[in-house]
PDB file of C-alpha atoms in Angstrom:
ATOM      1  CA  MET M   1     -79.841  61.179 -90.285  1.00 53.00           C
ATOM      2  CA  ILE M   2     -76.714  59.730 -91.910  1.00 53.00           C
ATOM      3  CA  VAL M   3     -78.305  60.146 -95.339  1.00 51.00           C
ATOM      4  CA  VAL M   4     -78.932  63.845 -94.678  1.00 55.00           C
ATOM      5  CA  LEU M   5     -75.341  64.321 -93.512  1.00 56.00           C
ATOM      6  CA  ALA M   6     -73.857  62.567 -96.544  1.00 57.00           C
ATOM      7  CA  LEU M   7     -76.179  64.241 -99.053  1.00 59.00           C
ATOM      8  CA  PRO M   8     -74.042  67.347 -99.837  1.00 63.00           C
ATOM      9  CA  GLY M   9     -71.035  65.221-100.743  1.00 61.00           C
ATOM     10  CA  TYR M  10     -73.172  62.905-102.815  1.00 59.00           C
ATOM     11  CA  LEU M  11     -74.790  65.789-104.703  1.00 62.00           C
ATOM     12  CA  TRP M  12     -71.371  67.325-105.365  1.00 60.00           C
ATOM     13  CA  ALA M  13     -70.242  64.003-106.765  1.00 59.00           C
ATOM     14  CA  MET M  14     -73.225  63.673-109.069  1.00 59.00           C
ATOM     15  CA  VAL M  15     -72.536  67.094-110.580  1.00 62.00           C
ATOM     16  CA  ARG M  16     -68.727  67.101-110.756  1.00 62.00           C
ATOM     17  CA  VAL M  17     -67.711  63.481-111.167  1.00 61.00           C
ATOM     18  CA  PRO M  18     -67.673  61.714-114.523  1.00 65.00           C
ATOM     19  CA  GLN M  19     -70.308  59.027-114.940  1.00 66.00           C
ATOM     20  CA  ASN M  20     -67.819  56.136-114.936  1.00 66.00           C
ATOM     21  CA  ALA M  21     -66.244  57.188-111.600  1.00 66.00           C
ATOM     22  CA  ARG M  22     -69.464  57.618-109.608  1.00 67.00           C
ATOM     23  CA  ARG M  23     -69.752  54.011-108.481  1.00 73.00           C
ATOM     24  CA  GLN M  24     -66.272  54.046-106.918  1.00 76.00           C
ATOM     25  CA  LEU M  25     -66.958  57.366-105.238  1.00 75.00           C
ATOM     26  CA  ALA M  26     -70.236  56.091-103.765  1.00 78.00           C
ATOM     27  CA  SER M  27     -68.444  52.970-102.546  1.00 81.00           C
ATOM     28  CA  ASP M  28     -65.707  55.025-100.863  1.00 84.00           C
ATOM     29  CA  MET M  29     -68.305  57.247 -99.213  1.00 85.00           C
ATOM     30  CA  ALA M  30     -70.269  54.197 -98.020  1.00 89.00           C
ATOM     31  CA  TRP M  31     -67.123  52.656 -96.521  1.00 90.00           C
ATOM     32  CA  GLY M  32     -66.446  55.980 -94.814  1.00 91.00           C
ATOM     33  CA  ILE M  33     -69.946  55.969 -93.311  1.00 92.00           C
ATOM     34  CA  VAL M  34     -69.432  52.442 -91.987  1.00 94.00           C
ATOM     35  CA  VAL M  35     -66.011  53.285 -90.534  1.00 95.00           C
ATOM     36  CA  GLY M  36     -67.291  56.485 -88.894  1.00 94.00           C
ATOM     37  CA  LEU M  37     -70.305  54.741 -87.379  1.00 94.00           C
ATOM     38  CA  VAL M  38     -68.281  51.759 -86.138  1.00 95.00           C
ATOM     39  CA  ASN M  39     -65.671  54.139 -84.703  1.00 95.00           C
ATOM     40  CA  TRP M  40     -68.345  55.992 -82.770  1.00 93.00           C
ATOM     41  CA  ILE M  41     -70.000  52.789 -81.537  1.00 91.00           C
ATOM     42  CA  LEU M  42     -66.721  51.228 -80.386  1.00 92.00           C
ATOM     43  CA  THR M  43     -65.278  54.300 -78.712  1.00 91.00           C
ATOM     44  CA  MET M  44     -68.026  56.682 -77.648  1.00 87.00           C
ATOM     45  CA  SER M  45     -71.302  54.802 -77.201  1.00 80.00           C
ATOM     46  CA  TRP M  46     -70.375  53.192 -73.884  1.00 79.00           C
ATOM     47  CA  GLY M  47     -70.342  54.968 -70.560  1.00 72.00           C
ATOM     48  CA  ASP M  48     -72.003  58.206 -69.537  1.00 67.00           C
ATOM     49  CA  SER M  49     -72.868  60.130 -72.697  1.00 61.00           C
ATOM     50  CA  SER M  50     -72.947  63.457 -70.849  1.00 66.00           C
ATOM     51  CA  GLN M  51     -69.245  63.301 -69.996  1.00 80.00           C
ATOM     52  CA  TYR M  52     -66.840  61.378 -72.197  1.00 82.00           C
ATOM     53  CA  SER M  53     -63.591  60.028 -70.805  1.00 86.00           C
ATOM     54  CA  PRO M  54     -60.429  61.606 -72.258  1.00 89.00           C
ATOM     55  CA  ILE M  55     -59.256  58.156 -73.347  1.00 90.00           C
ATOM     56  CA  GLN M  56     -62.487  57.659 -75.302  1.00 90.00           C
ATOM     57  CA  VAL M  57     -61.988  60.938 -77.134  1.00 90.00           C
ATOM     58  CA  ALA M  58     -58.293  60.252 -77.797  1.00 94.00           C
ATOM     59  CA  ILE M  59     -58.907  56.762 -79.186  1.00 94.00           C
ATOM     60  CA  SER M  60     -61.842  57.940 -81.272  1.00 94.00           C
ATOM     61  CA  GLY M  61     -59.842  60.820 -82.727  1.00 94.00           C
ATOM     62  CA  ALA M  62     -56.830  58.609 -83.406  1.00 96.00           C
ATOM     63  CA  LEU M  63     -58.967  56.060 -85.252  1.00 95.00           C
ATOM     64  CA  MET M  64     -60.595  58.752 -87.375  1.00 95.00           C
ATOM     65  CA  VAL M  65     -57.241  60.344 -88.221  1.00 96.00           C
ATOM     66  CA  ALA M  66     -55.813  56.903 -89.046  1.00 95.00           C
ATOM     67  CA  TRP M  67     -58.695  56.246 -91.464  1.00 94.00           C
ATOM     68  CA  VAL M  68     -58.234  59.588 -93.215  1.00 93.00           C
ATOM     69  CA  VAL M  69     -54.445  59.203 -93.427  1.00 93.00           C
ATOM     70  CA  TRP M  70     -54.814  55.694 -94.830  1.00 92.00           C
ATOM     71  CA  CYS M  71     -57.357  56.785 -97.459  1.00 88.00           C
ATOM     72  CA  THR M  72     -55.404  59.873 -98.466  1.00 87.00           C
ATOM     73  CA  TRP M  73     -52.034  58.123 -98.656  1.00 87.00           C
ATOM     74  CA  ARG M  74     -53.154  54.875-100.255  1.00 84.00           C
ATOM     75  CA  TRP M  75     -55.391  56.083-103.044  1.00 77.00           C
ATOM     76  CA  ALA M  76     -53.952  57.860-106.059  1.00 73.00           C
ATOM     77  CA  SER M  77     -56.783  60.366-106.367  1.00 73.00           C
ATOM     78  CA  ILE M  78     -57.167  62.296-103.136  1.00 69.00           C
ATOM     79  CA  LEU M  79     -60.052  64.429-104.356  1.00 68.00           C
ATOM     80  CA  MET M  80     -61.976  61.578-105.979  1.00 69.00           C
ATOM     81  CA  ARG M  81     -61.442  58.938-103.293  1.00 76.00           C
ATOM     82  CA  GLY M  82     -59.920  60.273-100.075  1.00 82.00           C
ATOM     83  CA  VAL M  83     -62.227  63.245 -99.623  1.00 83.00           C
ATOM     84  CA  PRO M  84     -65.483  61.289-100.155  1.00 84.00           C
ATOM     85  CA  ALA M  85     -64.271  58.631 -97.709  1.00 87.00           C
ATOM     86  CA  THR M  86     -63.600  61.420 -95.209  1.00 90.00           C
ATOM     87  CA  TRP M  87     -67.031  62.962 -95.776  1.00 89.00           C
ATOM     88  CA  GLY M  88     -68.596  59.550 -95.283  1.00 91.00           C
ATOM     89  CA  ALA M  89     -66.684  58.999 -92.042  1.00 93.00           C
ATOM     90  CA  ILE M  90     -67.848  62.371 -90.727  1.00 94.00           C
ATOM     91  CA  ALA M  91     -71.442  61.545 -91.681  1.00 92.00           C
ATOM     92  CA  GLY M  92     -71.295  58.102 -90.065  1.00 94.00           C
ATOM     93  CA  TYR M  93     -69.739  59.407 -86.867  1.00 94.00           C
ATOM     94  CA  ALA M  94     -72.160  62.329 -86.615  1.00 94.00           C
ATOM     95  CA  GLY M  95     -75.077  60.025 -87.374  1.00 92.00           C
ATOM     96  CA  GLY M  96     -74.085  57.701 -84.542  1.00 91.00           C
ATOM     97  CA  TRP M  97     -73.633  60.619 -82.169  1.00 90.00           C
ATOM     98  CA  SER M  98     -76.955  62.221 -83.041  1.00 90.00           C
ATOM     99  CA  GLY M  99     -78.752  58.878 -82.823  1.00 88.00           C
ATOM    100  CA  MET M 100     -77.781  58.678 -79.178  1.00 86.00           C
ATOM    101  CA  ALA M 101     -77.996  62.387 -78.325  1.00 85.00           C
ATOM    102  CA  MET M 102     -81.385  63.147 -79.875  1.00 86.00           C
ATOM    103  CA  PRO M 103     -83.600  60.829 -77.792  1.00 86.00           C
ATOM    104  CA  SER M 104     -81.961  61.749 -74.484  1.00 82.00           C
ATOM    105  CA  ASP M 105     -81.953  65.549 -74.944  1.00 84.00           C
ATOM    106  CA  VAL M 106     -85.193  67.271 -73.984  1.00 86.00           C
ATOM    107  CA  THR M 107     -83.823  70.777 -74.649  1.00 90.00           C
ATOM    108  CA  GLY M 108     -83.100  70.276 -78.334  1.00 83.00           C
ATOM    109  CA  LEU M 109     -79.507  71.429 -77.956  1.00 90.00           C
ATOM    110  CA  TRP M 110     -78.277  68.195 -79.501  1.00 89.00           C
ATOM    111  CA  ALA M 111     -78.739  69.906 -82.894  1.00 90.00           C
ATOM    112  CA  VAL M 112     -76.291  72.656 -81.904  1.00 92.00           C
ATOM    113  CA  GLY M 113     -73.855  70.010 -80.717  1.00 91.00           C
ATOM    114  CA  LEU M 114     -74.252  68.203 -84.023  1.00 92.00           C
ATOM    115  CA  VAL M 115     -73.399  71.361 -85.962  1.00 92.00           C
ATOM    116  CA  PHE M 116     -70.278  71.912 -83.860  1.00 94.00           C
ATOM    117  CA  LEU M 117     -69.304  68.253 -84.190  1.00 93.00           C
ATOM    118  CA  ILE M 118     -69.592  68.368 -87.981  1.00 93.00           C
ATOM    119  CA  LEU M 119     -67.757  71.694 -88.257  1.00 92.00           C
ATOM    120  CA  GLY M 120     -64.964  70.557 -85.956  1.00 94.00           C
ATOM    121  CA  MET M 121     -64.513  67.201 -87.649  1.00 94.00           C
ATOM    122  CA  THR M 122     -64.609  68.761 -91.104  1.00 91.00           C
ATOM    123  CA  ALA M 123     -61.985  71.351 -90.176  1.00 92.00           C
ATOM    124  CA  GLY M 124     -59.725  68.884 -88.387  1.00 94.00           C
ATOM    125  CA  LEU M 125     -59.919  66.093 -90.931  1.00 93.00           C
ATOM    126  CA  SER M 126     -59.550  68.521 -93.839  1.00 89.00           C
ATOM    127  CA  LEU M 127     -56.305  69.672 -92.256  1.00 91.00           C
ATOM    128  CA  VAL M 128     -55.199  66.037 -91.987  1.00 93.00           C
ATOM    129  CA  VAL M 129     -56.011  65.481 -95.683  1.00 89.00           C
ATOM    130  CA  LEU M 130     -54.037  68.601 -96.606  1.00 89.00           C
ATOM    131  CA  ILE M 131     -50.987  67.604 -94.546  1.00 92.00           C
ATOM    132  CA  VAL M 132     -50.958  64.062 -95.918  1.00 91.00           C
ATOM    133  CA  ALA M 133     -51.448  65.316 -99.484  1.00 88.00           C
ATOM    134  CA  VAL M 134     -48.458  67.655 -99.137  1.00 90.00           C
ATOM    135  CA  LEU M 135     -46.334  64.866 -97.634  1.00 92.00           C
ATOM    136  CA  LYS M 136     -47.409  62.547-100.437  1.00 90.00           C
ATOM    137  CA  LEU M 137     -46.394  65.160-103.011  1.00 89.00           C
ATOM    138  CA  LEU M 138     -43.009  65.707-101.335  1.00 93.00           C
ATOM    139  CA  VAL M 139     -42.312  61.968-101.239  1.00 92.00           C
ATOM    140  CA  ALA M 140     -43.281  61.618-104.907  1.00 88.00           C
ATOM    141  CA  ARG M 141     -40.941  64.473-105.858  1.00 91.00           C
ATOM    142  CA  ALA M 142     -38.103  63.014-103.797  1.00 93.00           C
ATOM    143  CA  ARG M 143     -38.435  59.681-105.608  1.00 89.00           C
ATOM    144  CA  GLN M 144     -38.054  61.301-109.033  1.00 85.00           C
TER     145      GLN M 144
END
């Protein structure tokens, strides 16, 4: 499932990224997958999966935002490194969620939940990347 979720980002990279930068991009995406999956396991896999505690959701969201902020701020190339790491984190998190939701859902609605999870995380984390990128640009201009 994680492979299917990460496939669009990987295919984009194979078409748009120069040959010499592909290894780094794949590494960043793989680290994102690991971070997203570990985040989900540590914060959301325990307890009743039908009703998550607000503290679980808050900690999980804070960890994901922290990962994206760190990647976007630290790496020079946001598009080539920060975005793939974010895509990987979304894929890892969604893969962990679907791995637990699929076997326990007899109605098949886990797939709808997965779509909403991916759309929500993509929108939210893309906004985080945009905000951090603008702040990074403003700080760079102020230093000049």
